[in-house]
Amino acid sequence: MMLIVGVYTYQLMWFKSADELITLLLAALCVLDILGNRNHRQYKGLFVIIGIMTFYMLYSLFFVHYNTAKAIMSDFFIQLKPFIAFYAAYSMGVRFNDSQKLFLKRLCIALSIIMLAIILLGYGTEFFFHVAYFGIISTLLFLIYYYCSYQDMTRRDKIIMMLMLAVGFFSTRSKFYGFFVVAVYIFFWYKPGILARMKLKQWLTIVIVFCVMLYVAWGKIDYYFLSSGFLSDSDEMDYSFARAALYVQAPFVLLDHFVFGSGLASYATYSSGDVGYSQLYQQYGLDNVYGLLEGDCPFVSDTFFPELVQFGVVGIILFIYFWVWVYRKIKPQTLAPSAIQLYKIGLLIILFIVIESVAGSVFLQGSGIMVMMLLGFIVRDVTSINEQELQVIRYQNE
């Protein structure tokens, strides 16, 4: 449902809150699981995150208060969405059987072919709104197909996955080109621990991959961070670049609100411009930047990383800690092929989120909810495999 309604056909629908509605449904299922199965221990992480976000909501309402209560509550829920999706998948114990995986694989193939046909017929932007979604949807379909195939992957599956991912080239987005290069390397050559035992030839391969990724992404790096004046004095910056302006002022906002940040709905989020207009934009001279004007701010949430200043250094440390925890969970403790494949999928999801977050807010949108659900399944599966292997080792030692 999330793939079709929340991502694939989202731009065609008059109802623009499909991802919020599905997130609420996931939250309701979590509550039913906790009450019905007394499975509350599995949700400790989610309880902690809700507690942290509740603190920031109260902090934003009663201490800093740069926006309206409506905007703050809106941002509170938006920030929670990916974490609800992650813990719903991680904790509820839902598993796909072989027939369900086959259905999902066929669905991914069908959606990829339909998208390619729509693009070739010239209706791509009318159906998917923006060319960037060609790359995002292609990546999602690739990752879902990969997850449904990792246990018994055939040569045919690999060819289908590469063709599916290649549809994203129609996006003409540098960030997709960069992800494609890294995805091909991880999919075909990377293995856990390879960095610790690499020879000169393998290091050269990584350097070449990095250079190719930098080359294909250079146009956007130059556009947003060099030509805009992002790396020079902020007074000389061309303020027609909304993303660069948000990046430039983010350190100053953080320094002025160092410990707990500027609060929810205050900076670089949808709620900070479209639900209510944050007072911070006027204070930092951003209210005259094209795309960040009051009542006309289409680029206010066109990036993700700058919004972390809303949470201060404490929130940033907690955010980093979550991702360190996730990485440790997906890192296999065994050489089992299934664990290694799951690790690769998890690594690709993390890289996808990082790359997209530089110049987009995918993490908080329907596509971000999809990959966070997938990541939740992967963390759960790798944890299960690691526990099984440890039990086998203990049995053998006895």
Short mmCIF file of N, CA and C in Angstrom, two decimals, residues 207-292:
data_model
loop_
_atom_site.label_atom_id
_atom_site.label_comp_id
_atom_site.label_asym_id
_atom_site.label_seq_id
_atom_site.Cartn_x
_atom_site.Cartn_y
_atom_site.Cartn_z
N VAL A 207 39.28 4.04 -4.85
CA VAL A 207 39.62 5.42 -5.24
C VAL A 207 38.96 5.76 -6.57
N ILE A 208 39.00 4.82 -7.50
CA ILE A 208 38.39 5.04 -8.82
C ILE A 208 36.88 5.21 -8.67
N VAL A 209 36.24 4.36 -7.85
CA VAL A 209 34.80 4.45 -7.62
C VAL A 209 34.46 5.81 -7.02
N PHE A 210 35.26 6.26 -6.04
CA PHE A 210 35.03 7.56 -5.41
C PHE A 210 35.18 8.69 -6.43
N CYS A 211 36.21 8.61 -7.26
CA CYS A 211 36.44 9.66 -8.26
C CYS A 211 35.31 9.70 -9.28
N VAL A 212 34.82 8.53 -9.69
CA VAL A 212 33.71 8.48 -10.64
C VAL A 212 32.46 9.09 -10.01
N MET A 213 32.19 8.74 -8.74
CA MET A 213 31.03 9.30 -8.03
C MET A 213 31.15 10.81 -7.91
N LEU A 214 32.36 11.31 -7.58
CA LEU A 214 32.58 12.75 -7.46
C LEU A 214 32.40 13.44 -8.80
N TYR A 215 32.86 12.78 -9.86
CA TYR A 215 32.76 13.35 -11.20
C TYR A 215 31.29 13.52 -11.62
N VAL A 216 30.48 12.46 -11.43
CA VAL A 216 29.10 12.54 -11.87
C VAL A 216 28.28 13.48 -11.00
N ALA A 217 28.73 13.72 -9.77
CA ALA A 217 27.98 14.61 -8.88
C ALA A 217 28.54 16.03 -8.88
N TRP A 218 29.62 16.28 -9.62
CA TRP A 218 30.30 17.56 -9.52
C TRP A 218 29.43 18.74 -9.94
N GLY A 219 28.57 18.52 -10.93
CA GLY A 219 27.71 19.61 -11.39
C GLY A 219 26.87 20.20 -10.28
N LYS A 220 26.25 19.30 -9.47
CA LYS A 220 25.41 19.77 -8.37
C LYS A 220 26.24 20.32 -7.22
N ILE A 221 27.41 19.73 -6.97
CA ILE A 221 28.29 20.25 -5.92
C ILE A 221 28.69 21.68 -6.24
N ASP A 222 29.04 21.92 -7.50
CA ASP A 222 29.43 23.26 -7.93
C ASP A 222 28.24 24.21 -7.86
N TYR A 223 27.07 23.73 -8.29
CA TYR A 223 25.88 24.60 -8.34
C TYR A 223 25.44 25.06 -6.95
N TYR A 224 25.40 24.09 -6.02
CA TYR A 224 24.84 24.41 -4.70
C TYR A 224 25.88 24.96 -3.72
N PHE A 225 27.14 24.57 -3.86
CA PHE A 225 28.10 24.89 -2.81
C PHE A 225 29.27 25.76 -3.25
N LEU A 226 29.57 25.81 -4.54
CA LEU A 226 30.69 26.62 -4.99
C LEU A 226 30.21 27.90 -5.68
N SER A 227 29.44 27.74 -6.76
CA SER A 227 28.93 28.91 -7.48
C SER A 227 28.04 29.77 -6.60
N SER A 228 27.36 29.13 -5.64
CA SER A 228 26.45 29.87 -4.77
C SER A 228 27.17 30.67 -3.71
N GLY A 229 28.45 30.37 -3.49
CA GLY A 229 29.19 31.05 -2.44
C GLY A 229 29.12 30.36 -1.10
N PHE A 230 28.65 29.12 -1.08
CA PHE A 230 28.50 28.39 0.18
C PHE A 230 29.82 28.25 0.92
N LEU A 231 30.93 28.04 0.18
CA LEU A 231 32.21 27.83 0.82
C LEU A 231 33.00 29.13 0.98
N SER A 232 32.41 30.24 0.58
CA SER A 232 33.07 31.52 0.77
C SER A 232 32.34 32.29 1.86
N ASP A 233 32.68 33.56 2.02
CA ASP A 233 32.02 34.37 3.05
C ASP A 233 30.53 34.47 2.75
N SER A 234 29.71 34.29 3.76
CA SER A 234 28.26 34.27 3.56
C SER A 234 27.73 35.59 3.03
N ASP A 235 28.45 36.69 3.27
CA ASP A 235 27.99 37.99 2.78
C ASP A 235 28.06 38.07 1.26
N GLU A 236 28.92 37.23 0.66
CA GLU A 236 29.09 37.24 -0.79
C GLU A 236 28.22 36.19 -1.47
N MET A 237 27.44 35.47 -0.71
CA MET A 237 26.67 34.37 -1.25
C MET A 237 25.51 34.88 -2.09
N ASP A 238 25.27 34.18 -3.18
CA ASP A 238 24.11 34.49 -4.01
C ASP A 238 22.88 33.91 -3.32
N TYR A 239 22.03 34.76 -2.82
CA TYR A 239 20.90 34.30 -2.02
C TYR A 239 19.74 33.80 -2.87
N SER A 240 19.96 33.60 -4.16
CA SER A 240 18.95 32.94 -4.97
C SER A 240 19.04 31.43 -4.77
N PHE A 241 20.06 30.97 -4.08
CA PHE A 241 20.26 29.55 -3.83
C PHE A 241 19.71 29.22 -2.44
N ALA A 242 18.48 28.75 -2.39
CA ALA A 242 17.82 28.51 -1.11
C ALA A 242 18.52 27.44 -0.30
N ARG A 243 18.88 26.32 -0.95
CA ARG A 243 19.54 25.24 -0.21
C ARG A 243 20.85 25.72 0.39
N ALA A 244 21.65 26.42 -0.43
CA ALA A 244 22.94 26.90 0.07
C ALA A 244 22.75 27.88 1.21
N ALA A 245 21.72 28.73 1.11
CA ALA A 245 21.45 29.70 2.18
C ALA A 245 21.12 28.98 3.49
N LEU A 246 20.34 27.91 3.41
CA LEU A 246 19.99 27.14 4.60
C LEU A 246 21.23 26.47 5.20
N TYR A 247 22.11 25.98 4.35
CA TYR A 247 23.35 25.37 4.83
C TYR A 247 24.25 26.41 5.49
N VAL A 248 24.36 27.57 4.87
CA VAL A 248 25.27 28.61 5.38
C VAL A 248 24.83 29.10 6.76
N GLN A 249 23.56 29.32 6.94
CA GLN A 249 23.08 29.88 8.21
C GLN A 249 22.91 28.82 9.31
N ALA A 250 22.88 27.54 8.92
CA ALA A 250 22.68 26.48 9.91
C ALA A 250 23.69 26.51 11.05
N PRO A 251 25.02 26.67 10.79
CA PRO A 251 25.97 26.73 11.91
C PRO A 251 25.71 27.88 12.86
N PHE A 252 25.27 29.02 12.33
CA PHE A 252 24.99 30.18 13.19
C PHE A 252 23.76 29.91 14.07
N VAL A 253 22.74 29.27 13.48
CA VAL A 253 21.56 28.91 14.27
C VAL A 253 21.95 27.93 15.38
N LEU A 254 22.83 26.99 15.04
CA LEU A 254 23.27 26.00 16.03
C LEU A 254 24.08 26.66 17.15
N LEU A 255 24.96 27.58 16.79
CA LEU A 255 25.76 28.25 17.82
C LEU A 255 24.90 29.09 18.76
N ASP A 256 23.83 29.67 18.22
CA ASP A 256 22.94 30.50 19.04
C ASP A 256 21.97 29.67 19.88
N HIS A 257 21.78 28.41 19.50
CA HIS A 257 20.87 27.51 20.24
C HIS A 257 21.60 26.17 20.41
N PHE A 258 22.74 26.22 21.09
CA PHE A 258 23.72 25.13 21.01
C PHE A 258 23.24 23.83 21.65
N VAL A 259 22.67 23.87 22.81
CA VAL A 259 22.39 22.64 23.57
C VAL A 259 21.20 21.87 22.99
N PHE A 260 20.02 22.48 22.96
CA PHE A 260 18.81 21.79 22.51
C PHE A 260 18.26 22.32 21.19
N GLY A 261 18.96 23.22 20.56
CA GLY A 261 18.54 23.69 19.24
C GLY A 261 17.47 24.75 19.26
N SER A 262 16.99 25.08 18.07
CA SER A 262 16.00 26.15 17.91
C SER A 262 14.57 25.64 18.02
N GLY A 263 14.40 24.34 18.15
CA GLY A 263 13.07 23.79 18.36
C GLY A 263 12.37 23.37 17.09
N LEU A 264 11.31 22.59 17.25
CA LEU A 264 10.56 22.07 16.11
C LEU A 264 9.92 23.19 15.30
N ALA A 265 9.79 22.93 13.99
CA ALA A 265 9.16 23.87 13.06
C ALA A 265 9.85 25.22 13.02
N SER A 266 11.15 25.22 13.27
CA SER A 266 11.87 26.51 13.29
C SER A 266 12.83 26.68 12.11
N TYR A 267 13.29 25.56 11.50
CA TYR A 267 14.33 25.74 10.49
C TYR A 267 14.36 24.57 9.49
N ALA A 268 14.28 24.90 8.21
CA ALA A 268 14.52 23.98 7.08
C ALA A 268 13.58 22.78 7.07
N THR A 269 12.37 22.93 7.57
CA THR A 269 11.37 21.87 7.51
C THR A 269 10.10 22.38 6.86
N TYR A 270 9.29 21.46 6.38
CA TYR A 270 8.02 21.82 5.75
C TYR A 270 7.16 22.65 6.70
N SER A 271 7.09 22.22 7.95
CA SER A 271 6.25 22.92 8.93
C SER A 271 6.76 24.31 9.26
N SER A 272 8.06 24.55 9.06
CA SER A 272 8.63 25.85 9.40
C SER A 272 8.32 26.92 8.36
N GLY A 273 7.75 26.50 7.21
CA GLY A 273 7.44 27.48 6.18
C GLY A 273 6.04 27.41 5.65
N ASP A 274 5.52 26.18 5.51
CA ASP A 274 4.21 26.00 4.88
C ASP A 274 3.07 25.88 5.87
N VAL A 275 3.33 25.37 7.06
CA VAL A 275 2.27 25.28 8.08
C VAL A 275 2.21 26.57 8.87
N GLY A 276 3.37 27.07 9.25
CA GLY A 276 3.51 28.37 9.91
C GLY A 276 4.89 28.90 9.55
N TYR A 277 5.09 30.19 9.54
CA TYR A 277 6.37 30.75 9.10
C TYR A 277 7.25 31.05 10.30
N SER A 278 8.42 30.40 10.35
CA SER A 278 9.33 30.54 11.49
C SER A 278 9.91 31.95 11.59
N GLN A 279 9.97 32.48 12.80
CA GLN A 279 10.57 33.79 13.04
C GLN A 279 12.08 33.79 12.81
N LEU A 280 12.67 32.61 12.82
CA LEU A 280 14.13 32.53 12.61
C LEU A 280 14.55 33.04 11.24
N TYR A 281 13.72 32.85 10.23
CA TYR A 281 14.10 33.24 8.88
C TYR A 281 14.32 34.75 8.78
N GLN A 282 13.53 35.51 9.49
CA GLN A 282 13.73 36.96 9.50
C GLN A 282 14.98 37.33 10.30
N GLN A 283 15.18 36.64 11.41
CA GLN A 283 16.34 36.94 12.27
C GLN A 283 17.67 36.69 11.56
N TYR A 284 17.70 35.69 10.68
CA TYR A 284 18.95 35.34 10.00
C TYR A 284 18.96 35.77 8.54
N GLY A 285 18.06 36.67 8.17
CA GLY A 285 18.07 37.25 6.84
C GLY A 285 17.70 36.30 5.73
N LEU A 286 16.90 35.28 6.04
CA LEU A 286 16.51 34.30 5.04
C LEU A 286 15.12 34.57 4.47
N ASP A 287 14.44 35.55 5.02
CA ASP A 287 13.08 35.82 4.57
C ASP A 287 13.02 36.56 3.24
N ASN A 288 14.21 36.93 2.70
CA ASN A 288 14.24 37.55 1.38
C ASN A 288 14.88 36.65 0.34
N VAL A 289 15.09 35.39 0.68
CA VAL A 289 15.69 34.42 -0.24
C VAL A 289 14.60 33.78 -1.08
N TYR A 290 14.80 33.75 -2.38
CA TYR A 290 13.82 33.13 -3.27
C TYR A 290 13.63 31.65 -2.87
N GLY A 291 12.36 31.27 -2.68
CA GLY A 291 12.06 29.91 -2.25
C GLY A 291 11.88 29.78 -0.76
N LEU A 292 12.22 30.87 -0.01
CA LEU A 292 12.06 30.87 1.44
C LEU A 292 11.20 32.05 1.91
#
